[in-house]
Amino acid sequence: MSVDIWTEAVKPMLAKAVPDIPEGLAYEPKWDGFRCIVQRDGDRITLWSRGSKDLTVYFPELVDSLARALPPRCVVDGEIVVIRDGRLEFERLQERIHPAESRIRKLSAEIPADFIAFDLIGLGEESLLDEPATRRRERLVESVDTTVERVHLTPQTLDLDTARRWFTEFEGAGLDGVIGKALDLTYQPDKRAMVKIKHKRTADVVVVGYRLHKNSTASEPLLGSLQLGLFNDEGVLQFVGVASSFPTKRRGELVAELAKLEVTPDHDDWDEHPWSAAAQEWDRRPGAISRWSASQGRSEQAGHLIWPMPVIEISYDYFEGTRLRHNGQFVRWRPDRDPQSCTYDQIEVPQEIPVTDVLTL
């Protein structure tokens, strides 16, 4: 299928997960931000998300930088990131998507974003979709002015040992793993033509409650997410994130099982739950951003606390501070574990390095 890279929102080329780093590829760090296709035609610069949403209005500081760093007519694939204190901060990046123009301008100064370029799709009058990855890389290096503030070129290596070292060391800067591209790989929009190798770990976490799915109904309730927690050094149960990927049939089964454990303010065990007081007062869950509502009707957005709190094992890629960077993946129930034993001590913390060490390679 032909793609008009100059007038259409180009779908980015994707990667499929593999367990180990294969040999014989071009390797790049896997950045953790908003995937972005930059489409420039003269004074018009558009930032397209992976889902073809126009992000331009949210990142005015990037538009200014890209106007100085990119050729007058080009299409560039890359990632929008926020770098704070030498590390990637995905949560701060999420704050940048805001409907109010005044807030957008304020955030662009307080939490400025950077753009990491890693592929060139079009240049001048030429589409590069059918060019091999090695040639696109050469032309990308020639085309992007990385002396411009907030615009960078991702490092690349052909050496497998270097890629393995990057996989280990760059996690300390908040990166997500390694991407691999065949040297002759053409650019294939919306196809999983690359490979990605991500960090995968497991942890035992407390199921503190649950939320209903957005498609849940009174006649057919469906689980949206399991709300997860870990105990900190002071014995406070902190919200760490959610597990949310379940087949539809299983969502219905889990709601039926968890509803038997649900506690409300009129329940005998309500005061036993570590978050009961916070929920009743509309206060924040410890460590969380959003709020629970114990007094509202049970909509799909309302939080349901459960007692006793079971323990599950999840797989995850990375903890950012005290929280999961991405949703955890359910592995199994752990009836043999006591909730109080689920602490942050089990979380592996990589040795920190500044992002500048990655970008200056």
mmCIF file of C-alpha atoms in Angstrom:
data_model
loop_
_atom_site.group_PDB
_atom_site.id
_atom_site.type_symbol
_atom_site.label_atom_id
_atom_site.label_comp_id
_atom_site.label_asym_id
_atom_site.label_seq_id
_atom_site.Cartn_x
_atom_site.Cartn_y
_atom_site.Cartn_z
ATOM 1 C CA MET A 1 0.000 0.000 0.000
ATOM 2 C CA SER A 2 1.458 3.359 -1.049
ATOM 3 C CA VAL A 3 1.846 6.089 1.563
ATOM 4 C CA ASP A 4 1.916 9.803 0.822
ATOM 5 C CA ILE A 5 4.473 10.794 3.411
ATOM 6 C CA TRP A 6 3.996 14.500 2.756
ATOM 7 C CA THR A 7 0.234 14.826 3.251
ATOM 8 C CA GLU A 8 -0.774 11.807 5.355
ATOM 9 C CA ALA A 9 -0.033 11.089 9.008
ATOM 10 C CA VAL A 10 2.599 8.375 8.552
ATOM 11 C CA LYS A 11 2.246 5.368 10.845
ATOM 12 C CA PRO A 12 5.623 4.601 12.471
ATOM 13 C CA MET A 13 7.417 1.318 11.871
ATOM 14 C CA LEU A 14 7.046 -0.910 14.932
ATOM 15 C CA ALA A 15 9.074 -3.619 16.673
ATOM 16 C CA LYS A 16 8.233 -7.111 17.897
ATOM 17 C CA ALA A 17 9.550 -8.322 21.234
ATOM 18 C CA VAL A 18 12.278 -10.982 21.274
ATOM 19 C CA PRO A 19 13.931 -12.496 24.373
ATOM 20 C CA ASP A 20 17.581 -11.913 23.428
ATOM 21 C CA ILE A 21 19.582 -9.488 21.284
ATOM 22 C CA PRO A 22 20.063 -11.090 17.841
ATOM 23 C CA GLU A 23 23.320 -10.907 15.921
ATOM 24 C CA GLY A 24 23.953 -8.990 12.712
ATOM 25 C CA LEU A 25 21.716 -5.947 13.223
ATOM 26 C CA ALA A 26 22.052 -2.219 13.707
ATOM 27 C CA TYR A 27 21.333 -1.520 17.388
ATOM 28 C CA GLU A 28 19.911 1.589 19.037
ATOM 29 C CA PRO A 29 18.766 2.437 22.575
ATOM 30 C CA LYS A 30 15.018 2.086 23.107
ATOM 31 C CA TRP A 31 13.746 5.453 24.284
ATOM 32 C CA ASP A 32 10.737 5.693 26.560
ATOM 33 C CA GLY A 33 8.578 8.626 25.552
ATOM 34 C CA PHE A 34 5.978 9.540 22.934
ATOM 35 C CA ARG A 35 6.723 8.083 19.519
ATOM 36 C CA CYS A 36 6.553 10.960 17.050
ATOM 37 C CA ILE A 37 6.715 11.438 13.284
ATOM 38 C CA VAL A 38 7.831 14.968 12.413
ATOM 39 C CA GLN A 39 6.489 16.169 9.088
ATOM 40 C CA ARG A 40 8.034 19.395 7.823
ATOM 41 C CA ASP A 41 7.164 21.319 4.680
ATOM 42 C CA GLY A 42 8.650 24.782 4.856
ATOM 43 C CA ASP A 43 7.137 26.723 7.735
ATOM 44 C CA ARG A 44 4.619 23.961 8.470
ATOM 45 C CA ILE A 45 5.794 21.484 11.104
ATOM 46 C CA THR A 46 3.453 18.778 12.382
ATOM 47 C CA LEU A 47 4.155 16.323 15.186
ATOM 48 C CA TRP A 48 2.181 13.094 14.737
ATOM 49 C CA SER A 49 1.750 10.521 17.494
ATOM 50 C CA ARG A 50 1.902 6.773 16.940
ATOM 51 C CA GLY A 51 -1.903 6.807 16.764
ATOM 52 C CA SER A 52 -1.905 9.697 14.240
ATOM 53 C CA LYS A 53 -2.914 12.296 16.817
ATOM 54 C CA ASP A 54 -1.608 15.796 16.155
ATOM 55 C CA LEU A 55 0.701 16.640 19.082
ATOM 56 C CA THR A 56 2.020 19.905 17.634
ATOM 57 C CA VAL A 57 0.109 22.271 19.899
ATOM 58 C CA TYR A 58 1.416 20.591 23.064
ATOM 59 C CA PHE A 59 5.127 21.080 22.325
ATOM 60 C CA PRO A 60 5.729 24.623 21.039
ATOM 61 C CA GLU A 61 9.341 24.584 22.222
ATOM 62 C CA LEU A 62 10.036 21.561 20.019
ATOM 63 C CA VAL A 63 8.464 23.193 16.979
ATOM 64 C CA ASP A 64 10.875 26.107 17.404
ATOM 65 C CA SER A 65 13.909 23.831 17.798
ATOM 66 C CA LEU A 66 12.951 21.506 14.935
ATOM 67 C CA ALA A 67 12.507 24.480 12.607
ATOM 68 C CA ARG A 68 16.207 25.231 13.151
ATOM 69 C CA ALA A 69 17.487 21.639 13.230
ATOM 70 C CA LEU A 70 15.733 19.977 10.287
ATOM 71 C CA PRO A 71 15.917 20.472 6.503
ATOM 72 C CA PRO A 72 13.120 22.581 4.958
ATOM 73 C CA ARG A 73 11.257 19.517 3.675
ATOM 74 C CA CYS A 74 11.557 16.197 5.478
ATOM 75 C CA VAL A 75 9.789 13.474 7.452
ATOM 76 C CA VAL A 76 11.657 12.221 10.542
ATOM 77 C CA ASP A 77 10.816 9.394 12.936
ATOM 78 C CA GLY A 78 11.758 9.794 16.571
ATOM 79 C CA GLU A 79 10.690 10.089 20.193
ATOM 80 C CA ILE A 80 9.570 12.973 22.371
ATOM 81 C CA VAL A 81 11.032 12.669 25.872
ATOM 82 C CA VAL A 82 11.363 14.715 29.048
ATOM 83 C CA ILE A 83 14.798 14.728 30.680
ATOM 84 C CA ARG A 84 14.972 15.860 34.306
ATOM 85 C CA ASP A 85 18.096 15.698 36.443
ATOM 86 C CA GLY A 86 19.798 13.537 33.849
ATOM 87 C CA ARG A 87 17.019 10.931 33.594
ATOM 88 C CA LEU A 88 14.001 10.261 31.429
ATOM 89 C CA GLU A 89 10.750 11.006 33.273
ATOM 90 C CA PHE A 90 7.736 9.551 31.503
ATOM 91 C CA GLU A 91 5.238 10.766 34.106
ATOM 92 C CA ARG A 92 6.326 14.376 33.601
ATOM 93 C CA LEU A 93 6.000 13.890 29.851
ATOM 94 C CA GLN A 94 2.400 12.779 30.310
ATOM 95 C CA GLU A 95 1.672 16.051 32.115
ATOM 96 C CA ARG A 96 2.443 17.926 28.888
ATOM 97 C CA ILE A 97 -0.817 16.843 27.248
ATOM 98 C CA HIS A 98 -3.191 19.545 28.501
ATOM 99 C CA PRO A 99 -6.205 21.234 26.871
ATOM 100 C CA ALA A 100 -5.561 24.779 28.100
ATOM 101 C CA GLU A 101 -3.274 26.937 25.949
ATOM 102 C CA SER A 102 -2.035 28.953 28.927
ATOM 103 C CA ARG A 103 -1.130 25.742 30.743
ATOM 104 C CA ILE A 104 0.644 24.386 27.650
ATOM 105 C CA ARG A 105 2.838 27.489 27.473
ATOM 106 C CA LYS A 106 3.598 27.287 31.189
ATOM 107 C CA LEU A 107 4.510 23.598 31.011
ATOM 108 C CA SER A 108 6.666 24.109 27.930
ATOM 109 C CA ALA A 109 8.872 26.373 30.066
ATOM 110 C CA GLU A 110 8.705 24.332 33.276
ATOM 111 C CA ILE A 111 8.934 20.815 31.755
ATOM 112 C CA PRO A 112 10.522 21.286 28.315
ATOM 113 C CA ALA A 113 10.685 18.259 26.039
ATOM 114 C CA ASP A 114 13.458 16.967 23.780
ATOM 115 C CA PHE A 115 13.246 15.164 20.444
ATOM 116 C CA ILE A 116 15.402 12.096 19.722
ATOM 117 C CA ALA A 117 15.651 11.428 15.954
ATOM 118 C CA PHE A 118 16.236 7.844 14.844
ATOM 119 C CA ASP A 119 15.004 7.428 11.253
ATOM 120 C CA LEU A 120 14.570 9.493 8.089
ATOM 121 C CA ILE A 121 11.507 8.735 5.957
ATOM 122 C CA GLY A 122 11.571 11.564 3.443
ATOM 123 C CA LEU A 123 13.921 14.329 2.315
ATOM 124 C CA GLY A 124 13.287 17.087 -0.208
ATOM 125 C CA GLU A 125 11.176 15.575 -2.967
ATOM 126 C CA GLU A 126 12.306 12.026 -2.228
ATOM 127 C CA SER A 127 10.537 9.306 -0.261
ATOM 128 C CA LEU A 128 13.002 7.054 1.559
ATOM 129 C CA LEU A 129 10.529 4.300 2.433
ATOM 130 C CA ASP A 130 12.270 1.849 0.083
ATOM 131 C CA GLU A 131 15.826 2.789 1.047
ATOM 132 C CA PRO A 132 17.731 0.330 3.300
ATOM 133 C CA ALA A 133 18.173 1.221 6.969
ATOM 134 C CA THR A 134 21.913 1.848 6.565
ATOM 135 C CA ARG A 135 21.338 4.459 3.863
ATOM 136 C CA ARG A 136 18.528 6.136 5.798
ATOM 137 C CA ARG A 137 20.839 6.354 8.808
ATOM 138 C CA GLU A 138 23.598 7.992 6.752
ATOM 139 C CA ARG A 139 21.210 10.605 5.414
ATOM 140 C CA LEU A 140 19.677 11.184 8.852
ATOM 141 C CA VAL A 141 23.116 11.948 10.298
ATOM 142 C CA GLU A 142 23.777 14.360 7.426
ATOM 143 C CA SER A 143 20.392 16.079 7.755
ATOM 144 C CA VAL A 144 19.819 16.753 11.463
ATOM 145 C CA ASP A 145 21.647 19.617 13.153
ATOM 146 C CA THR A 146 22.202 18.306 16.661
ATOM 147 C CA THR A 147 23.844 21.537 17.802
ATOM 148 C CA VAL A 148 20.314 22.911 18.142
ATOM 149 C CA GLU A 149 19.015 22.750 21.697
ATOM 150 C CA ARG A 150 16.510 19.940 22.431
ATOM 151 C CA VAL A 151 17.175 17.999 19.202
ATOM 152 C CA HIS A 152 19.324 14.864 19.351
ATOM 153 C CA LEU A 153 20.356 11.907 17.233
ATOM 154 C CA THR A 154 20.063 8.467 18.785
ATOM 155 C CA PRO A 155 23.329 6.498 19.018
ATOM 156 C CA GLN A 156 23.701 3.427 16.815
ATOM 157 C CA THR A 157 26.168 0.550 16.802
ATOM 158 C CA LEU A 158 26.718 -2.563 14.682
ATOM 159 C CA ASP A 159 28.637 -4.272 17.478
ATOM 160 C CA LEU A 160 26.688 -6.899 19.433
ATOM 161 C CA ASP A 161 28.821 -6.618 22.560
ATOM 162 C CA THR A 162 28.259 -2.871 22.641
ATOM 163 C CA ALA A 163 24.508 -3.413 22.284
ATOM 164 C CA ARG A 164 24.558 -5.834 25.217
ATOM 165 C CA ARG A 165 26.418 -3.279 27.315
ATOM 166 C CA TRP A 166 23.921 -0.584 26.348
ATOM 167 C CA PHE A 167 21.061 -2.872 27.357
ATOM 168 C CA THR A 168 22.480 -3.121 30.863
ATOM 169 C CA GLU A 169 23.961 0.328 31.409
ATOM 170 C CA PHE A 170 21.386 2.591 29.766
ATOM 171 C CA GLU A 171 18.583 1.404 32.025
ATOM 172 C CA GLY A 172 20.220 3.568 34.670
ATOM 173 C CA ALA A 173 19.295 6.622 32.582
ATOM 174 C CA GLY A 174 15.666 5.528 32.313
ATOM 175 C CA LEU A 175 15.872 3.903 28.878
ATOM 176 C CA ASP A 176 13.701 0.959 27.995
ATOM 177 C CA GLY A 177 15.982 -1.582 26.300
ATOM 178 C CA VAL A 178 17.463 -2.002 22.815
ATOM 179 C CA ILE A 179 16.011 -1.820 19.280
ATOM 180 C CA GLY A 180 17.455 -3.890 16.430
ATOM 181 C CA LYS A 181 17.126 -3.180 12.687
ATOM 182 C CA ALA A 182 18.262 -5.361 9.797
ATOM 183 C CA LEU A 183 20.814 -3.436 7.758
ATOM 184 C CA ASP A 184 18.735 -3.740 4.579
ATOM 185 C CA LEU A 185 15.403 -3.071 6.291
ATOM 186 C CA THR A 186 13.092 -0.774 4.352
ATOM 187 C CA TYR A 187 10.790 1.554 6.266
ATOM 188 C CA GLN A 188 7.490 -0.268 6.735
ATOM 189 C CA PRO A 189 4.783 1.907 8.340
ATOM 190 C CA ASP A 190 2.667 0.179 11.005
ATOM 191 C CA LYS A 191 4.522 -3.132 10.552
ATOM 192 C CA ARG A 192 6.471 -4.891 13.309
ATOM 193 C CA ALA A 193 9.582 -5.109 11.166
ATOM 194 C CA MET A 194 12.166 -4.260 13.838
ATOM 195 C CA VAL A 195 12.930 -6.162 17.049
ATOM 196 C CA LYS A 196 12.942 -4.891 20.621
ATOM 197 C CA ILE A 197 14.556 -6.350 23.692
ATOM 198 C CA LYS A 198 13.124 -4.988 26.940
ATOM 199 C CA HIS A 199 13.921 -5.582 30.578
ATOM 200 C CA LYS A 200 11.537 -8.051 32.196
ATOM 201 C CA ARG A 201 11.384 -8.741 35.896
ATOM 202 C CA THR A 202 8.856 -10.103 38.358
ATOM 203 C CA ALA A 203 7.607 -8.923 41.736
ATOM 204 C CA ASP A 204 5.024 -10.001 44.284
ATOM 205 C CA VAL A 205 2.561 -7.166 44.899
ATOM 206 C CA VAL A 206 -0.577 -6.594 46.966
ATOM 207 C CA VAL A 207 -3.938 -6.326 45.198
ATOM 208 C CA VAL A 208 -5.462 -3.404 47.082
ATOM 209 C CA GLY A 209 -8.585 -3.009 44.989
ATOM 210 C CA TYR A 210 -9.872 -2.808 41.452
ATOM 211 C CA ARG A 211 -11.575 -0.588 38.923
ATOM 212 C CA LEU A 212 -14.219 -1.562 36.413
ATOM 213 C CA HIS A 213 -13.588 -1.492 32.682
ATOM 214 C CA LYS A 214 -14.885 1.446 30.643
ATOM 215 C CA ASN A 215 -17.167 -0.998 28.777
ATOM 216 C CA SER A 216 -18.490 -2.537 31.983
ATOM 217 C CA THR A 217 -22.263 -2.478 32.512
ATOM 218 C CA ALA A 218 -24.545 -3.276 35.438
ATOM 219 C CA SER A 219 -25.651 -6.472 33.716
ATOM 220 C CA GLU A 220 -22.152 -7.441 32.583
ATOM 221 C CA PRO A 221 -19.451 -6.029 34.885
ATOM 222 C CA LEU A 222 -15.894 -6.302 33.585
ATOM 223 C CA LEU A 223 -12.591 -5.765 35.340
ATOM 224 C CA GLY A 224 -10.654 -2.757 34.159
ATOM 225 C CA SER A 225 -7.551 -2.997 36.325
ATOM 226 C CA LEU A 226 -6.159 -4.448 39.513
ATOM 227 C CA GLN A 227 -4.828 -1.695 41.776
ATOM 228 C CA LEU A 228 -1.447 -2.704 43.171
ATOM 229 C CA GLY A 229 0.606 -1.754 46.207
ATOM 230 C CA LEU A 230 3.877 -2.342 48.042
ATOM 231 C CA PHE A 231 4.775 -1.552 51.653
ATOM 232 C CA ASN A 232 7.509 1.039 52.177
ATOM 233 C CA ASP A 233 10.072 1.137 55.000
ATOM 234 C CA GLU A 234 7.564 2.891 57.282
ATOM 235 C CA GLY A 235 4.990 0.153 56.743
ATOM 236 C CA VAL A 236 2.741 2.377 54.594
ATOM 237 C CA LEU A 237 1.065 0.654 51.673
ATOM 238 C CA GLN A 238 2.014 2.683 48.587
ATOM 239 C CA PHE A 239 0.139 2.613 45.294
ATOM 240 C CA VAL A 240 2.571 1.378 42.620
ATOM 241 C CA GLY A 241 0.405 1.004 39.515
ATOM 242 C CA VAL A 242 -2.003 -1.427 37.903
ATOM 243 C CA ALA A 243 -2.283 -4.722 36.083
ATOM 244 C CA SER A 244 -4.834 -4.427 33.297
ATOM 245 C CA SER A 245 -4.269 -6.879 30.433
ATOM 246 C CA PHE A 246 -6.837 -9.646 30.673
ATOM 247 C CA PRO A 247 -9.007 -11.460 28.098
ATOM 248 C CA THR A 248 -12.640 -10.300 28.085
ATOM 249 C CA LYS A 249 -13.939 -13.576 29.527
ATOM 250 C CA ARG A 250 -11.405 -13.411 32.346
ATOM 251 C CA ARG A 251 -12.377 -9.809 33.114
ATOM 252 C CA GLY A 252 -15.888 -10.972 33.896
ATOM 253 C CA GLU A 253 -14.690 -13.878 36.018
ATOM 254 C CA LEU A 254 -12.296 -11.686 38.020
ATOM 255 C CA VAL A 255 -14.988 -9.112 38.832
ATOM 256 C CA ALA A 256 -17.203 -11.879 40.186
ATOM 257 C CA GLU A 257 -14.354 -13.188 42.341
ATOM 258 C CA LEU A 258 -13.211 -9.785 43.611
ATOM 259 C CA ALA A 259 -16.733 -8.510 44.316
ATOM 260 C CA LYS A 260 -16.952 -11.093 47.097
ATOM 261 C CA LEU A 261 -14.020 -9.341 48.785
ATOM 262 C CA GLU A 262 -15.190 -5.761 48.303
ATOM 263 C CA VAL A 263 -15.459 -3.614 51.419
ATOM 264 C CA THR A 264 -17.368 -0.348 51.854
ATOM 265 C CA PRO A 265 -17.701 2.073 54.809
ATOM 266 C CA ASP A 266 -20.605 0.056 56.232
ATOM 267 C CA HIS A 267 -18.628 -3.198 56.095
ATOM 268 C CA ASP A 268 -17.271 -4.759 59.301
ATOM 269 C CA ASP A 269 -13.759 -4.994 57.856
ATOM 270 C CA TRP A 270 -13.688 -1.480 56.387
ATOM 271 C CA ASP A 271 -11.348 -0.076 59.031
ATOM 272 C CA GLU A 272 -8.933 -2.965 58.520
ATOM 273 C CA HIS A 273 -8.069 -1.777 55.026
ATOM 274 C CA PRO A 274 -4.972 0.487 54.909
ATOM 275 C CA TRP A 275 -6.655 2.875 52.459
ATOM 276 C CA SER A 276 -10.118 3.057 54.011
ATOM 277 C CA ALA A 277 -9.606 6.425 55.698
ATOM 278 C CA ALA A 278 -8.010 7.966 52.624
ATOM 279 C CA ALA A 279 -10.821 6.713 50.405
ATOM 280 C CA GLN A 280 -13.537 7.914 52.753
ATOM 281 C CA GLU A 281 -12.028 11.400 52.914
ATOM 282 C CA TRP A 282 -11.488 11.572 49.141
ATOM 283 C CA ASP A 283 -7.802 11.831 49.881
ATOM 284 C CA ARG A 284 -5.094 10.497 47.609
ATOM 285 C CA ARG A 285 -3.976 6.917 47.799
ATOM 286 C CA PRO A 286 -0.412 6.926 49.183
ATOM 287 C CA GLY A 287 1.918 7.324 46.225
ATOM 288 C CA ALA A 288 -0.884 7.833 43.696
ATOM 289 C CA ILE A 289 -1.881 10.674 41.409
ATOM 290 C CA SER A 290 -5.606 10.065 40.976
ATOM 291 C CA ARG A 291 -8.253 9.724 43.666
ATOM 292 C CA TRP A 292 -10.488 6.962 44.976
ATOM 293 C CA SER A 293 -14.138 7.691 45.608
ATOM 294 C CA ALA A 294 -15.778 5.672 48.333
ATOM 295 C CA SER A 295 -18.966 7.744 48.490
ATOM 296 C CA GLN A 296 -19.786 8.060 44.784
ATOM 297 C CA GLY A 297 -21.880 5.568 42.878
ATOM 298 C CA ARG A 298 -19.926 2.623 41.539
ATOM 299 C CA SER A 299 -19.144 3.870 38.052
ATOM 300 C CA GLU A 300 -16.377 2.421 35.930
ATOM 301 C CA GLN A 301 -14.050 5.107 37.314
ATOM 302 C CA ALA A 302 -14.779 4.470 40.992
ATOM 303 C CA GLY A 303 -12.286 2.494 43.038
ATOM 304 C CA HIS A 304 -13.346 -0.707 44.812
ATOM 305 C CA LEU A 305 -11.312 -1.664 47.884
ATOM 306 C CA ILE A 306 -11.041 -5.361 48.791
ATOM 307 C CA TRP A 307 -10.281 -7.229 52.025
ATOM 308 C CA PRO A 308 -8.475 -9.438 52.735
ATOM 309 C CA MET A 309 -5.923 -8.248 50.189
ATOM 310 C CA PRO A 310 -4.512 -11.053 48.025
ATOM 311 C CA VAL A 311 -1.003 -11.151 46.578
ATOM 312 C CA ILE A 312 -0.135 -11.689 42.916
ATOM 313 C CA GLU A 313 3.074 -12.033 40.974
ATOM 314 C CA ILE A 314 3.467 -9.587 38.085
ATOM 315 C CA SER A 315 6.050 -9.134 35.382
ATOM 316 C CA TYR A 316 7.233 -5.590 34.744
ATOM 317 C CA ASP A 317 9.955 -3.714 32.931
ATOM 318 C CA TYR A 318 10.949 -0.816 35.156
ATOM 319 C CA PHE A 319 10.159 1.089 38.339
ATOM 320 C CA GLU A 320 10.322 4.880 38.057
ATOM 321 C CA GLY A 321 10.829 6.076 41.601
ATOM 322 C CA THR A 322 8.226 4.259 43.695
ATOM 323 C CA ARG A 323 5.885 3.323 40.839
ATOM 324 C CA LEU A 324 5.723 1.074 37.813
ATOM 325 C CA ARG A 325 6.551 3.007 34.665
ATOM 326 C CA HIS A 326 4.149 0.860 32.628
ATOM 327 C CA ASN A 327 1.318 -1.459 33.601
ATOM 328 C CA GLY A 328 2.306 -4.741 35.213
ATOM 329 C CA GLN A 329 1.388 -8.057 33.623
ATOM 330 C CA PHE A 330 -0.428 -10.628 35.738
ATOM 331 C CA VAL A 331 1.563 -13.866 36.137
ATOM 332 C CA ARG A 332 -0.124 -15.855 38.941
ATOM 333 C CA TRP A 333 -1.811 -15.678 42.323
ATOM 334 C CA ARG A 334 0.459 -16.040 45.351
ATOM 335 C CA PRO A 335 -1.715 -17.428 48.199
ATOM 336 C CA ASP A 336 1.487 -18.406 50.012
ATOM 337 C CA ARG A 337 2.590 -14.782 50.434
ATOM 338 C CA ASP A 338 1.579 -12.465 53.261
ATOM 339 C CA PRO A 339 0.751 -8.922 52.020
ATOM 340 C CA GLN A 340 3.040 -7.347 54.636
ATOM 341 C CA SER A 341 5.980 -9.225 53.106
ATOM 342 C CA CYS A 342 5.513 -7.418 49.767
ATOM 343 C CA THR A 343 7.991 -4.542 50.102
ATOM 344 C CA TYR A 344 10.250 -2.483 47.855
ATOM 345 C CA ASP A 345 13.222 -4.595 48.920
ATOM 346 C CA GLN A 346 12.502 -6.983 46.044
ATOM 347 C CA ILE A 347 12.755 -4.221 43.417
ATOM 348 C CA GLU A 348 16.041 -4.126 41.516
ATOM 349 C CA VAL A 349 17.399 -0.583 41.180
ATOM 350 C CA PRO A 350 19.845 -0.054 38.274
ATOM 351 C CA GLN A 351 22.921 2.101 38.737
ATOM 352 C CA GLU A 352 22.020 5.585 37.559
ATOM 353 C CA ILE A 353 23.811 7.290 34.669
ATOM 354 C CA PRO A 354 22.902 10.624 33.069
ATOM 355 C CA VAL A 355 21.079 10.670 29.725
ATOM 356 C CA THR A 356 23.824 12.929 28.407
ATOM 357 C CA ASP A 357 26.185 9.937 28.572
ATOM 358 C CA VAL A 358 23.896 8.218 26.063
ATOM 359 C CA LEU A 359 23.397 11.192 23.773
ATOM 360 C CA THR A 360 27.082 12.061 23.540
ATOM 361 C CA LEU A 361 28.212 8.660 22.249
#
